Amino acid sequence: MIDALVIGASGGIGRAVADEMRARGGCVTTLSRAQDGLDVTDPDSVARLMGALEGPFQTVFISVGILAPEGAAPEKQLSAIDPATMARVFAVNTIGVAQLISHLPRLLPKRGRSVTGVLTARVGSIGDNRIGGWHSYRASKAALNQIVHGAAIELGRSHRDAVISALHPGTVATSFTEGYDPKHGKVTPEAAAANLCDVMERLTPDQSGGFFDYAGAEIPW
């Protein structure tokens, strides 16, 4: 039995991951905007709710993010970049998640393996970007990947067996991807959750700070 924490558990992927962890025998604590009023753009909300948690958690999964603010859409051209829209995307996807990650040192066990999976996206890869567009979302995820990489270095000094990695779930059939129909199709939240849990179970401390997809393959930065 492991103690697990899923943040963003009211979303399609977060909810499915929490269910998958329970099915694997985990004792799962959840935190979300819908259930607990978590607002990652409000430092007081993050400090209050994260500060009330009592670890240690052997597994943490963070599934927080937006594609674009309500009423907006990912940019198809540079001319569509709007500073306020970009700031909102970064406030949630990068700064908000960074605040959550900043609480990990207190919540993870000092000794023994722990794993934290942070949901990012392949489109945050600079090396894999061949079509452009989606500037705010891509940039926010690339910045989050850097936060994860830096967190791995710091955690490695105090929590030698801790693993934290950026994870790409594939294209998952949730409200997040509604209206987007890629040629390769979509997977169900349940299938994505099983894949992500498999990857987290296999990750080792020497892979901490890496960027991996749903099959455990490394993604270029």
Coordinates of C-alpha atoms in Angstrom, one line a residue:
M1 CA 0.0 0.0 0.0
I2 CA 1.4 3.4 -1.0
D3 CA 0.3 6.8 0.0
A4 CA -0.4 8.9 -3.1
L5 CA -1.4 12.4 -3.8
V6 CA -3.2 13.5 -7.0
I7 CA -3.5 17.2 -7.6
G8 CA -6.0 18.2 -10.3
A9 CA -8.2 15.1 -9.6
S10 CA -11.4 16.7 -10.9
G11 CA -10.0 16.7 -14.5
G12 CA -10.4 13.8 -16.9
I13 CA -6.8 12.6 -16.6
G14 CA -6.3 13.4 -12.9
R15 CA -9.5 11.6 -11.9
A16 CA -8.6 8.5 -14.0
V17 CA -5.1 8.4 -12.4
A18 CA -6.5 8.6 -8.9
D19 CA -8.9 5.7 -9.8
E20 CA -6.0 3.7 -11.3
M21 CA -3.8 4.2 -8.2
R22 CA -6.7 3.0 -6.0
A23 CA -7.1 0.0 -8.2
R24 CA -3.4 -0.8 -7.7
G25 CA -3.8 -0.7 -3.9
G26 CA -2.9 2.9 -3.2
C27 CA -4.3 5.1 -0.5
V28 CA -5.0 8.2 -2.5
T29 CA -5.5 11.8 -1.3
T30 CA -6.9 14.1 -3.9
L31 CA -6.9 17.9 -4.4
S32 CA -8.6 19.9 -7.0
R33 CA -10.3 23.2 -7.9
A34 CA -13.8 21.6 -8.1
Q35 CA -13.5 19.6 -4.8
D36 CA -11.4 21.9 -2.7
G37 CA -11.3 25.3 -4.3
L38 CA -7.7 25.1 -5.3
D39 CA -6.7 28.1 -7.4
V40 CA -3.1 27.7 -8.5
T41 CA -3.1 31.4 -9.6
D42 CA -3.7 32.4 -6.0
P43 CA -0.7 32.0 -3.8
D44 CA -2.8 32.0 -0.7
S45 CA -5.0 29.2 -1.9
V46 CA -2.0 27.1 -2.8
A47 CA -0.3 27.8 0.5
R48 CA -3.4 27.0 2.5
L49 CA -4.4 23.8 0.8
M50 CA -0.9 22.4 0.2
G51 CA 0.2 23.4 3.7
A52 CA -2.7 21.4 5.2
L53 CA -1.5 18.2 3.6
E54 CA 0.4 15.7 5.7
G55 CA 2.8 13.3 4.0
P56 CA 4.9 11.6 3.3
F57 CA 3.5 10.6 -0.1
Q58 CA 5.4 7.9 -2.1
T59 CA 3.6 8.9 -5.3
V60 CA 2.5 12.4 -6.4
F61 CA 0.8 13.2 -9.7
I62 CA 0.2 16.8 -10.8
S63 CA -2.4 17.3 -13.5
V64 CA -3.1 21.0 -13.7
G65 CA -3.2 23.1 -16.9
I66 CA -5.2 25.0 -19.5
L67 CA -5.0 25.0 -23.3
A68 CA -6.2 28.6 -23.3
P69 CA -8.3 30.9 -21.2
E70 CA -12.1 30.6 -21.6
G71 CA -13.1 32.4 -24.8
A72 CA -9.6 32.2 -26.3
A73 CA -7.9 29.5 -28.4
P74 CA -4.3 28.5 -29.1
E75 CA -2.6 30.9 -31.5
K76 CA -2.1 29.7 -35.1
Q77 CA 0.0 32.7 -36.0
L78 CA 2.4 35.1 -34.2
S79 CA 0.1 37.9 -34.9
A80 CA -2.5 36.3 -32.7
I81 CA -0.4 36.5 -29.6
D82 CA -2.2 38.5 -26.9
P83 CA -0.2 39.5 -23.8
A84 CA -3.1 39.0 -21.3
T85 CA -3.9 35.6 -22.7
M86 CA -0.3 34.5 -22.6
A87 CA 0.1 35.7 -19.1
R88 CA -3.0 33.7 -18.0
V89 CA -1.7 30.5 -19.6
F90 CA 1.7 30.9 -17.9
A91 CA 0.0 31.8 -14.6
V92 CA -1.8 28.4 -14.6
N93 CA 0.5 26.1 -16.5
T94 CA 3.9 27.3 -15.3
I95 CA 3.8 29.5 -12.2
G96 CA 0.8 27.7 -10.7
V97 CA 2.3 24.3 -11.0
A98 CA 5.7 25.6 -9.9
Q99 CA 4.1 26.7 -6.6
L100 CA 2.7 23.2 -6.1
I101 CA 6.1 21.7 -6.8
S102 CA 7.7 24.0 -4.2
H103 CA 5.9 22.1 -1.5
L104 CA 7.3 18.7 -2.5
P105 CA 10.4 18.7 -0.2
R106 CA 8.1 18.6 2.9
L107 CA 5.7 16.1 1.5
L108 CA 8.0 13.4 0.1
P109 CA 9.8 10.8 2.3
K110 CA 13.4 11.7 3.1
R111 CA 14.5 8.1 2.6
G112 CA 13.2 5.5 0.2
R113 CA 11.9 5.8 -3.3
S114 CA 9.2 8.4 -4.2
V115 CA 8.0 9.4 -7.6
T116 CA 6.3 12.6 -8.8
G117 CA 4.8 12.8 -12.3
V118 CA 4.1 16.3 -13.6
L119 CA 1.7 16.3 -16.6
T120 CA 3.2 18.4 -19.4
A121 CA 2.9 17.9 -23.1
R122 CA 5.0 16.9 -26.1
V123 CA 4.2 20.2 -27.7
G124 CA 6.4 21.7 -25.0
S125 CA 9.4 20.1 -26.6
I126 CA 11.5 22.7 -28.5
G127 CA 13.4 20.0 -30.4
D128 CA 10.1 18.3 -31.5
N129 CA 8.4 21.5 -32.7
R130 CA 8.1 21.2 -36.4
I131 CA 4.9 23.0 -37.2
G132 CA 4.9 26.1 -35.0
G133 CA 1.8 27.7 -33.5
W134 CA 0.2 27.3 -30.1
H135 CA 2.9 29.7 -28.9
S136 CA 1.5 30.4 -25.3
Y137 CA 0.8 26.8 -24.6
R138 CA 4.0 25.5 -26.0
A139 CA 6.1 28.1 -24.2
S140 CA 4.3 27.5 -20.9
K141 CA 4.9 23.8 -21.0
A142 CA 8.6 24.2 -22.1
A143 CA 9.0 26.5 -19.1
L144 CA 7.3 24.0 -16.8
N145 CA 9.7 21.3 -18.1
Q146 CA 12.6 23.5 -16.9
I147 CA 11.0 23.8 -13.5
V148 CA 10.7 20.0 -13.3
H149 CA 14.3 19.6 -14.3
G150 CA 15.5 22.1 -11.7
A151 CA 13.4 20.6 -9.0
A152 CA 15.0 17.2 -9.7
I153 CA 18.4 18.6 -9.1
E154 CA 17.4 20.2 -5.8
L155 CA 15.4 17.2 -4.6
G156 CA 18.4 15.0 -5.4
R157 CA 20.4 16.7 -2.7
S158 CA 17.9 16.1 0.1
H159 CA 15.8 13.2 -1.1
R160 CA 18.3 10.9 -2.8
D161 CA 15.8 8.3 -3.9
A162 CA 13.2 10.8 -5.2
V163 CA 12.1 10.9 -8.8
I164 CA 10.3 13.8 -10.5
S165 CA 9.7 13.8 -14.2
A166 CA 7.7 15.6 -16.8
L167 CA 5.1 13.3 -18.5
H168 CA 3.3 13.4 -21.8
P169 CA 0.0 11.4 -21.7
G170 CA -0.7 11.2 -25.4
T171 CA -3.9 12.7 -26.9
V172 CA -6.6 11.9 -24.4
A173 CA -10.3 12.1 -25.0
T174 CA -11.3 14.7 -22.4
S175 CA -13.0 18.1 -22.5
F176 CA -9.4 19.5 -22.8
T177 CA -9.1 18.0 -26.3
E178 CA -12.7 18.4 -27.4
G179 CA -12.8 19.6 -31.0
Y180 CA -9.3 18.4 -31.7
D181 CA -9.2 15.2 -33.7
P182 CA -5.7 14.1 -34.6
K183 CA -4.9 11.5 -37.3
H184 CA -3.5 9.2 -34.7
G185 CA -6.7 9.3 -32.7
K186 CA -7.2 9.6 -28.9
V187 CA -7.0 7.2 -26.0
T188 CA -9.5 7.1 -23.1
P189 CA -8.6 8.7 -19.8
E190 CA -8.5 5.2 -18.3
A191 CA -6.0 3.9 -20.8
A192 CA -3.9 7.0 -20.4
A193 CA -3.9 6.6 -16.6
A194 CA -2.8 3.0 -16.8
N195 CA 0.0 4.0 -19.1
L196 CA 1.2 6.9 -16.9
C197 CA 1.1 4.8 -13.7
D198 CA 3.2 2.1 -15.5
V199 CA 5.8 4.7 -16.5
M200 CA 5.9 6.2 -12.9
E201 CA 6.4 2.7 -11.5
R202 CA 9.4 2.1 -13.8
L203 CA 11.2 5.4 -13.4
T204 CA 14.5 5.3 -11.5
P205 CA 16.3 8.1 -9.6
D206 CA 18.9 8.4 -12.5
Q207 CA 15.9 9.4 -14.7
S208 CA 14.7 12.1 -12.4
G209 CA 14.3 15.4 -14.2
G210 CA 13.6 13.8 -17.5
F211 CA 10.8 14.2 -20.0
F212 CA 9.0 11.0 -21.0
D213 CA 5.9 10.0 -22.9
Y214 CA 3.1 7.5 -22.0
A215 CA 5.3 4.6 -23.1
G216 CA 8.3 5.6 -21.1
A217 CA 10.2 6.9 -24.2
E218 CA 12.3 10.0 -23.6
I219 CA 11.2 13.2 -25.4
P220 CA 13.8 15.7 -26.6
W221 CA 13.8 19.1 -24.8

